[in-house]
Short mmCIF file of C-alpha atoms and ligand atoms in Angstrom, two decimals:
data_model
loop_
_atom_site.label_atom_id
_atom_site.label_comp_id
_atom_site.label_asym_id
_atom_site.label_seq_id
_atom_site.Cartn_x
_atom_site.Cartn_y
_atom_site.Cartn_z
CA MET A 1 105.95 135.60 111.31
CA LYS A 2 109.23 135.01 109.60
CA GLU A 3 109.54 132.86 106.52
CA GLU A 4 111.59 130.26 108.36
CA GLN A 5 109.04 130.02 111.17
CA ILE A 6 106.21 129.48 108.72
CA LYS A 7 108.15 126.75 106.99
CA ARG A 8 108.98 125.06 110.28
CA ALA A 9 105.38 125.18 111.46
CA PHE A 10 104.35 123.71 108.10
CA GLU A 11 106.80 120.81 108.41
CA GLU A 12 105.59 120.03 111.90
CA ALA A 13 101.95 120.19 110.92
CA LYS A 14 102.65 117.99 107.92
CA GLU A 15 104.11 115.34 110.18
CA GLN A 16 101.16 115.49 112.53
CA TYR A 17 98.76 114.97 109.65
CA ALA A 18 100.94 112.20 108.25
CA SER A 19 100.54 110.32 111.52
CA LEU A 20 96.80 110.27 110.78
CA GLY A 21 97.48 109.05 107.27
CA VAL A 22 96.79 112.42 105.65
CA ASP A 23 99.01 113.90 102.96
CA ALA A 24 99.01 117.61 103.81
CA ALA A 25 100.93 118.71 100.74
CA GLN A 26 98.35 117.02 98.57
CA ALA A 27 95.54 118.76 100.45
CA ILE A 28 97.16 122.12 99.69
CA GLU A 29 97.49 121.16 96.04
CA GLN A 30 93.79 120.34 95.93
CA LEU A 31 92.87 123.57 97.66
CA ASP A 32 94.89 125.45 95.09
CA LYS A 33 92.73 123.92 92.35
CA LEU A 34 89.55 125.22 93.93
CA SER A 35 88.44 128.36 92.14
CA ILE A 36 85.91 130.31 94.14
CA SER A 37 83.47 132.39 92.15
CA ILE A 38 83.65 135.77 93.85
CA HIS A 39 80.54 137.89 93.53
CA CYS A 40 81.10 141.38 92.11
CA TRP A 41 78.32 142.94 94.16
CA GLN A 42 79.98 143.22 97.56
CA ALA A 43 82.14 146.04 96.17
CA ASP A 44 79.25 148.43 95.56
CA ASP A 45 76.31 147.18 97.62
CA VAL A 46 74.60 145.61 94.57
CA SER A 47 74.23 148.97 92.80
CA GLY A 48 75.65 148.07 89.39
CA PHE A 49 76.30 150.48 86.56
CA GLU A 50 72.97 150.57 84.82
CA ASN A 51 71.59 153.09 87.25
CA PRO A 52 74.05 153.33 90.15
CA ASP A 53 71.81 155.70 92.11
CA GLY A 54 68.74 153.51 91.72
CA GLU A 55 67.13 151.78 94.64
CA LEU A 56 68.00 148.18 95.46
CA THR A 57 64.72 146.27 95.38
CA GLY A 58 63.53 142.69 95.05
CA GLY A 59 63.56 141.55 98.64
CA ILE A 60 67.25 142.22 99.19
CA GLN A 61 68.84 145.11 100.99
CA ALA A 62 72.36 146.29 101.74
CA THR A 63 72.47 147.99 105.11
CA GLY A 64 75.19 150.40 106.18
CA ASN A 65 76.99 153.30 104.57
CA TYR A 66 80.63 152.61 105.17
CA PRO A 67 82.63 154.92 102.92
CA GLY A 68 84.47 153.73 99.84
CA LYS A 69 82.09 151.75 97.68
CA ALA A 70 83.16 151.28 94.08
CA ARG A 71 81.39 153.87 91.93
CA ASN A 72 82.33 152.71 88.47
CA ILE A 73 83.86 149.82 86.55
CA GLU A 74 87.38 151.07 86.98
CA GLU A 75 87.08 151.28 90.76
CA LEU A 76 85.45 147.87 90.91
CA ARG A 77 88.26 146.33 88.88
CA ASN A 78 90.89 148.05 91.02
CA ASP A 79 89.21 146.69 94.12
CA PHE A 80 89.23 143.20 92.65
CA GLU A 81 92.90 143.48 91.81
CA LYS A 82 93.54 144.42 95.43
CA VAL A 83 91.45 141.49 96.65
CA PHE A 84 93.32 139.09 94.37
CA SER A 85 96.63 140.30 95.81
CA LEU A 86 95.45 139.29 99.29
CA ILE A 87 94.12 135.78 98.66
CA PRO A 88 95.93 132.67 97.45
CA GLY A 89 94.79 130.73 94.39
CA THR A 90 93.11 131.55 91.09
CA HIS A 91 89.48 132.50 91.27
CA ARG A 92 86.49 133.52 89.20
CA ILE A 93 84.34 136.63 89.25
CA SER A 94 80.60 136.42 89.19
CA LEU A 95 79.08 139.36 87.33
CA HIS A 96 75.50 140.53 87.40
CA ALA A 97 73.87 141.82 84.23
CA ILE A 98 73.65 145.36 85.68
CA TYR A 99 77.46 145.52 85.82
CA GLY A 100 77.87 145.88 82.05
CA ASP A 101 80.13 148.44 80.42
CA PHE A 102 77.32 150.61 79.09
CA GLY A 103 79.52 153.56 78.13
CA GLY A 104 77.38 156.11 79.93
CA GLU A 105 74.22 155.14 77.98
CA PHE A 106 71.10 153.70 79.53
CA VAL A 107 70.68 150.21 78.14
CA ASP A 108 67.55 148.49 79.35
CA ARG A 109 67.59 144.86 80.45
CA ASP A 110 65.89 143.65 77.29
CA GLN A 111 68.55 145.35 75.19
CA ILE A 112 71.83 144.18 76.69
CA GLU A 113 74.30 142.39 74.45
CA PRO A 114 77.62 140.59 74.65
CA LYS A 115 79.37 143.79 73.55
CA HIS A 116 78.47 145.39 76.87
CA PHE A 117 80.57 142.77 78.60
CA GLN A 118 83.49 142.63 76.18
CA SER A 119 85.68 144.87 78.32
CA TRP A 120 85.06 142.55 81.27
CA ILE A 121 86.01 139.53 79.17
CA ASP A 122 89.20 141.25 78.03
CA TRP A 123 90.09 142.41 81.53
CA ALA A 124 89.43 138.99 83.02
CA LYS A 125 91.61 137.37 80.39
CA GLU A 126 94.41 139.78 81.15
CA LYS A 127 94.13 139.04 84.88
CA GLY A 128 93.86 135.29 84.34
CA VAL A 129 90.42 134.93 85.90
CA LYS A 130 87.27 133.34 84.52
CA LEU A 131 83.82 134.90 84.65
CA ASP A 132 80.40 133.70 85.72
CA PHE A 133 77.15 135.54 85.12
CA ASN A 134 73.78 136.36 86.70
CA SER A 135 70.69 137.78 85.10
CA THR A 136 69.29 140.73 87.08
CA PHE A 137 65.58 140.56 87.80
CA PHE A 138 65.53 143.13 90.61
CA SER A 139 65.97 146.91 91.01
CA HIS A 140 63.82 147.71 87.99
CA ASP A 141 60.50 149.44 87.33
CA LYS A 142 59.18 146.38 85.55
CA ALA A 143 59.60 144.37 88.76
CA ASN A 144 57.58 146.79 90.87
CA SER A 145 54.53 144.54 90.99
CA GLY A 146 56.68 142.06 92.88
CA TYR A 147 56.68 139.71 89.90
CA THR A 148 58.86 139.26 86.79
CA LEU A 149 58.84 135.96 84.88
CA SER A 150 55.72 134.91 86.76
CA ASP A 151 53.75 138.16 86.45
CA PHE A 152 50.16 137.90 85.23
CA ASP A 153 50.86 140.65 82.71
CA PRO A 154 52.17 139.09 79.48
CA GLU A 155 54.06 142.28 78.59
CA ILE A 156 56.01 142.14 81.87
CA ARG A 157 56.79 138.48 81.23
CA ARG A 158 57.87 139.24 77.67
CA PHE A 159 60.30 141.85 78.93
CA TRP A 160 61.92 139.54 81.48
CA LYS A 161 61.99 136.57 79.14
CA GLU A 162 63.90 138.73 76.70
CA HIS A 163 66.28 139.68 79.51
CA LEU A 164 66.85 136.05 80.34
CA ARG A 165 67.35 135.13 76.69
CA ARG A 166 69.97 137.83 76.31
CA CYS A 167 71.72 136.94 79.55
CA ARG A 168 72.10 133.35 78.41
CA ARG A 169 73.61 134.50 75.13
CA ILE A 170 75.97 136.89 76.92
CA ALA A 171 77.04 134.16 79.34
CA ALA A 172 77.54 131.74 76.45
CA GLU A 173 79.73 134.27 74.66
CA ILE A 174 81.77 134.75 77.85
CA GLY A 175 82.12 130.96 78.09
CA ARG A 176 83.15 130.67 74.45
CA GLN A 177 85.80 133.35 74.73
CA GLN A 178 87.23 132.14 78.01
CA GLY A 179 87.30 128.51 76.87
CA ASP A 180 85.45 127.42 79.99
CA PRO A 181 81.72 127.23 80.68
CA CYS A 182 80.23 130.34 82.20
CA ILE A 183 77.86 129.51 85.06
CA HIS A 184 74.72 131.55 84.61
CA ASN A 185 72.61 131.89 87.72
CA ILE A 186 68.92 132.65 87.57
CA TRP A 187 67.40 134.16 90.68
CA ILE A 188 64.11 136.03 90.52
CA PRO A 189 62.58 137.97 93.40
CA ASP A 190 58.96 137.12 92.58
CA GLY A 191 56.70 136.84 95.56
CA GLU A 192 54.43 138.64 97.99
CA LYS A 193 54.38 140.08 101.45
CA ASP A 194 51.15 138.49 102.54
CA LYS A 195 48.84 135.53 102.08
CA THR A 196 48.74 134.90 98.37
CA VAL A 197 45.94 132.90 96.84
CA SER A 198 47.33 132.49 93.31
CA ARG A 199 50.35 130.43 94.23
CA TYR A 200 49.84 127.72 91.64
CA ALA A 201 49.08 130.19 88.88
CA HIS A 202 52.29 132.18 89.38
CA ARG A 203 54.40 129.06 89.62
CA LYS A 204 52.88 127.74 86.44
CA LEU A 205 53.75 131.00 84.71
CA LEU A 206 57.31 130.78 85.99
CA GLN A 207 57.59 127.27 84.66
CA GLU A 208 56.27 128.33 81.26
CA SER A 209 58.57 131.35 81.07
CA LEU A 210 61.63 129.30 81.93
CA ASP A 211 60.64 126.51 79.55
CA GLU A 212 60.23 128.96 76.70
CA VAL A 213 63.59 130.67 77.15
CA LEU A 214 65.60 127.59 78.10
CA SER A 215 64.32 125.75 75.03
CA GLU A 216 67.02 127.60 73.10
CA LYS A 217 69.73 124.98 73.31
CA ILE A 218 73.23 126.23 73.99
CA SER A 219 76.19 123.93 74.48
CA THR A 220 77.23 123.31 78.08
CA ASP A 221 80.78 123.80 76.82
CA TYR A 222 79.90 127.49 76.93
CA LEU A 223 76.99 127.90 79.27
CA LYS A 224 75.63 126.21 82.36
CA ASP A 225 72.33 127.62 83.60
CA CYS A 226 71.36 127.20 87.21
CA VAL A 227 68.27 128.14 89.18
CA GLU A 228 68.31 129.53 92.73
CA CYS A 229 65.50 129.14 95.22
CA LYS A 230 64.59 131.23 98.25
CA LEU A 231 62.22 130.90 101.15
CA PHE A 232 61.44 134.55 101.74
CA GLY A 233 62.76 138.07 101.27
CA ILE A 234 62.02 141.55 102.53
CA GLY A 235 58.52 142.23 101.24
CA SER A 236 58.07 138.64 100.10
CA GLU A 237 57.70 137.09 103.53
CA SER A 238 54.64 135.02 102.79
CA TYR A 239 55.19 133.75 99.30
CA VAL A 240 58.16 133.27 96.99
CA VAL A 241 57.36 131.77 93.61
CA GLY A 242 60.80 130.22 93.12
CA SER A 243 60.77 128.11 96.26
CA HIS A 244 63.01 125.15 97.00
CA GLU A 245 60.41 122.63 95.86
CA PHE A 246 59.80 124.57 92.67
CA TYR A 247 63.42 124.75 91.59
CA MET A 248 64.41 121.35 92.87
CA GLY A 249 61.62 119.91 90.78
CA TYR A 250 62.53 122.09 87.84
CA ALA A 251 66.23 121.25 87.93
CA VAL A 252 65.64 117.52 88.33
CA LYS A 253 63.07 117.46 85.55
CA ASN A 254 65.29 119.39 83.19
CA ASN A 255 68.58 117.86 84.24
CA MET A 256 70.10 121.23 84.98
CA LEU A 257 72.12 122.88 87.73
CA LEU A 258 70.61 123.94 91.01
CA THR A 259 71.94 126.77 93.15
CA LEU A 260 71.82 126.48 96.91
CA ASP A 261 72.21 129.74 98.80
CA ALA A 262 73.15 129.11 102.42
CA GLY A 263 70.82 131.86 103.57
CA HIS A 264 67.69 130.88 101.68
CA PHE A 265 66.07 128.40 104.00
CA HIS A 266 64.42 128.27 107.40
CA PRO A 267 66.70 129.76 110.07
CA THR A 268 67.69 126.38 111.50
CA GLU A 269 67.78 124.59 108.15
CA THR A 270 71.20 124.11 106.58
CA ILE A 271 72.33 123.39 103.05
CA SER A 272 75.20 121.09 104.02
CA ASP A 273 72.89 118.11 104.41
CA LYS A 274 71.19 118.79 101.08
CA LEU A 275 74.28 118.20 98.97
CA SER A 276 74.45 114.43 99.24
CA SER A 277 70.81 114.12 98.19
CA LEU A 278 70.75 116.62 95.38
CA LEU A 279 73.99 115.37 93.88
CA LEU A 280 72.11 112.16 93.12
CA PHE A 281 69.49 113.94 91.07
CA VAL A 282 71.00 117.01 89.41
CA PRO A 283 74.14 117.07 87.27
CA GLU A 284 75.94 119.80 89.21
CA ILE A 285 75.34 122.19 92.05
CA THR A 286 76.27 125.83 92.43
CA LEU A 287 76.68 127.20 95.92
CA HIS A 288 76.00 130.72 97.06
CA VAL A 289 77.99 130.58 100.21
CA SER A 290 76.77 133.26 102.57
CA ARG A 291 75.91 133.54 106.25
CA PRO A 292 72.37 133.89 107.48
CA GLU A 293 71.80 135.94 110.64
CA ARG A 294 68.13 135.96 111.70
CA TRP A 295 66.19 137.30 108.74
CA ASP A 296 69.20 138.33 106.69
CA SER A 297 70.75 135.87 104.30
CA ASP A 298 73.78 137.85 103.25
CA HIS A 299 76.29 138.41 106.05
CA VAL A 300 79.99 138.04 105.32
CA VAL A 301 81.17 134.44 105.27
CA ILE A 302 83.15 133.46 108.36
CA LEU A 303 84.40 130.16 109.64
CA THR A 304 81.18 128.78 111.12
CA ASP A 305 80.29 125.18 111.83
CA GLU A 306 77.94 125.22 108.85
CA LEU A 307 80.64 126.52 106.52
CA LEU A 308 82.83 123.65 107.61
CA ALA A 309 79.96 121.20 107.23
CA ILE A 310 79.41 122.38 103.65
CA ALA A 311 83.10 121.92 102.87
CA GLN A 312 83.10 118.48 104.47
CA GLU A 313 80.12 117.36 102.41
CA ILE A 314 81.77 118.61 99.21
CA VAL A 315 84.88 116.58 99.97
CA ARG A 316 83.33 113.53 101.63
CA SER A 317 80.85 113.01 98.81
CA GLY A 318 83.75 112.63 96.40
CA GLN A 319 81.84 114.92 94.03
CA LYS A 320 84.00 118.04 94.29
CA ASP A 321 84.06 118.52 90.56
CA ARG A 322 80.28 118.74 90.44
CA VAL A 323 80.01 121.50 93.04
CA HIS A 324 80.79 125.07 92.07
CA VAL A 325 81.61 127.22 95.05
CA GLY A 326 80.47 130.81 94.74
CA LEU A 327 80.02 133.55 97.30
CA ASP A 328 76.99 135.75 97.82
CA TYR A 329 76.92 138.39 100.52
CA PHE A 330 76.94 142.13 100.79
CA ASP A 331 77.73 144.11 103.88
CA ALA A 332 77.77 147.88 103.43
CA SER A 333 78.64 148.55 107.06
CA ILE A 334 82.31 147.54 106.99
CA ASN A 335 85.32 147.89 104.72
CA ARG A 336 84.18 146.12 101.56
CA ILE A 337 87.59 144.87 100.48
CA GLY A 338 87.94 143.41 103.95
CA ALA A 339 84.57 141.72 103.57
CA TYR A 340 85.77 140.04 100.38
CA VAL A 341 89.10 138.93 101.76
CA VAL A 342 87.72 137.52 105.00
CA GLY A 343 84.98 135.66 103.12
CA VAL A 344 87.28 134.06 100.58
CA ARG A 345 89.96 133.17 103.09
CA SER A 346 87.40 131.63 105.45
CA ALA A 347 85.88 129.58 102.65
CA GLN A 348 89.35 128.33 101.77
CA LYS A 349 90.15 127.51 105.38
CA ALA A 350 86.99 125.44 105.63
CA MET A 351 87.85 123.58 102.44
CA LEU A 352 91.39 122.98 103.63
CA GLN A 353 90.16 121.50 106.90
CA ALA A 354 87.83 119.24 104.97
CA LEU A 355 90.62 118.18 102.62
CA LEU A 356 92.81 117.33 105.62
CA GLU A 357 90.33 114.86 107.05
CA PRO A 358 91.35 111.19 107.31
CA THR A 359 87.95 110.29 105.88
CA ASP A 360 88.77 106.66 105.12
CA LYS A 361 89.82 106.11 108.69
CA LEU A 362 86.58 107.67 109.93
CA ARG A 363 84.55 105.56 107.54
CA ASP A 364 86.23 102.44 108.85
CA PHE A 365 85.19 103.30 112.39
CA GLU A 366 81.71 103.99 111.10
CA LYS A 367 81.46 100.63 109.37
CA GLN A 368 82.60 98.84 112.49
CA ASP A 369 80.11 100.72 114.62
CA ARG A 370 82.96 102.28 116.60
CA ASN A 371 81.23 105.61 116.88
CA PHE A 372 83.05 106.79 119.95
CA GLU A 373 86.30 106.65 117.95
CA ARG A 374 84.67 108.48 115.07
CA MET A 375 83.46 111.23 117.39
CA ALA A 376 86.79 111.51 119.20
CA TYR A 377 88.75 111.88 115.97
CA LEU A 378 86.33 114.45 114.64
CA GLU A 379 86.89 116.43 117.83
CA GLU A 380 90.67 116.07 117.69
CA LEU A 381 90.71 117.22 114.07
CA LYS A 382 89.25 120.57 115.03
CA ALA A 383 92.39 121.47 116.94
CA MET A 384 94.88 120.12 114.41
CA PRO A 385 97.31 122.73 113.01
CA TRP A 386 95.54 123.28 109.69
CA ASN A 387 96.21 127.00 109.87
CA ALA A 388 99.96 126.39 109.68
CA LEU A 389 99.29 124.79 106.30
CA TYR A 390 97.13 127.68 105.17
CA SER A 391 99.88 130.12 106.19
CA TYR A 392 102.44 128.14 104.25
CA TYR A 393 100.15 128.08 101.21
CA CYS A 394 99.77 131.88 101.43
CA GLN A 395 103.51 132.29 101.69
CA GLN A 396 104.09 130.05 98.69
CA GLN A 397 101.61 132.09 96.72
CA GLY A 398 103.20 135.38 97.70
CA VAL A 399 100.13 136.73 99.52
CA PRO A 400 99.96 137.99 103.12
CA VAL A 401 100.24 135.38 105.84
CA GLY A 402 97.96 135.42 108.91
CA ASP A 403 96.69 138.84 109.91
CA ALA A 404 99.09 140.70 107.58
CA TYR A 405 96.28 141.35 105.09
CA ILE A 406 94.54 143.61 107.59
CA LYS A 407 97.23 146.28 107.40
CA GLU A 408 97.24 146.14 103.62
CA ILE A 409 93.50 146.71 103.54
CA GLU A 410 93.87 149.62 105.92
CA GLU A 411 96.51 151.12 103.66
CA TYR A 412 94.33 150.70 100.58
CA GLU A 413 91.53 152.34 102.49
CA GLU A 414 93.71 155.27 103.49
CA GLN A 415 95.05 155.80 100.00
CA ILE A 416 92.12 154.82 97.82
CA THR A 417 88.70 153.94 99.16
CA SER A 418 88.45 156.65 101.84
CA LYS A 419 88.95 159.22 99.10
CA ARG A 420 85.84 158.09 97.23
CA VAL A 421 83.36 160.69 98.36
C1 LIG B 1 69.05 136.98 96.63
C2 LIG B 1 69.88 135.92 96.00
C3 LIG B 1 70.70 136.37 94.83
C4 LIG B 1 71.33 137.72 95.04
C5 LIG B 1 72.30 138.12 93.97
C6 LIG B 1 72.64 139.57 94.05
O1 LIG B 1 68.48 136.61 97.79
O2 LIG B 1 70.69 135.32 96.95
O3 LIG B 1 71.64 135.39 94.53
O4 LIG B 1 71.95 137.82 96.29
O5 LIG B 1 71.85 137.72 92.77
ZN1 LIG B 2 72.20 133.96 96.32
#
């Protein structure tokens, strides 16, 4: 599409939205303020740099062997730079503890320090992006029993508590240097394949471990800890210690952030309807936006009804500033840069549609019990020209419009990622 065409389509769409009482330009401005925390682990199938050839364990699995995964920090950063050139807006990167700059040395999880992440902090600063952090409780010998912070063995718990302690300090240092709180996500794989009889005992240990480490007070100006629940994983089908009830209770009790991963619930259960409840009881929410398919929780984000419903709840609740949008998926069967770009762009498109809703008008119908009108408008909105606004936003930001990013990814593949063998 030519520049002029894009502009014209934008002007027309703007008018159409104006007739519904929606300020489209303002919606774009708001979208531009939304920083999505992009997970680093799609680039290399959650391998990390601690032991890149190690096995991915802990109930998660990346399936596929599409060529071109990032093999080192430099390749990962190059891939991110490519991704950033194909998406509008300013975003964040979510790092996992195993992605440190270990300089070719083996540094165990209970030994990591802020210095191992200094080159990330410097790089991020140079690129104008902020960082978030995740402790890594999987893919490690000391998690082989299936348990970490809730293991019966005090030595195993000591090791993982030390990991957590260090991760919090690293995240706080990132937050301090970037002048913006670093969101530190805590997800542990603990659980079992089959009927477990010591459910209470493990959960009590998890509570104690968390209490001990989180008792070290660190300013939320630097660090915001959040806890992520899960229903089941591969090999932990019957029991997961950090269940929804566990972490919801924990976060409410301790007035801390809760992470909702879109793929961590029963197959027909959605997170969109949880936001308006949880926002009443926890200070902030972190989202791991992903796409569940059957048993897998980590397919690439696409524009599904649930994605839109999540975006709508973020906007309709009026609590946008208390919801941190992050991504969490890993597909090793397709071009990984493409997976990033499609996921981010789809998340943005959902948010844009939500921001373009004449919510007050809908609420008025609702209050007057005119629910046919509410339904009809909601249907009409689906076919409104929101994509013309997204295209215009992309053009304004100097990134590819419409399908133009596909060719760029193919070129990057031809020149760069296909050569990684
Ligand atoms: C696993 C959790 C967790 C991980 C990342 C890699 O089921 O969703 O968030 O995906 O930490
Ligand atoms: Zn997650």
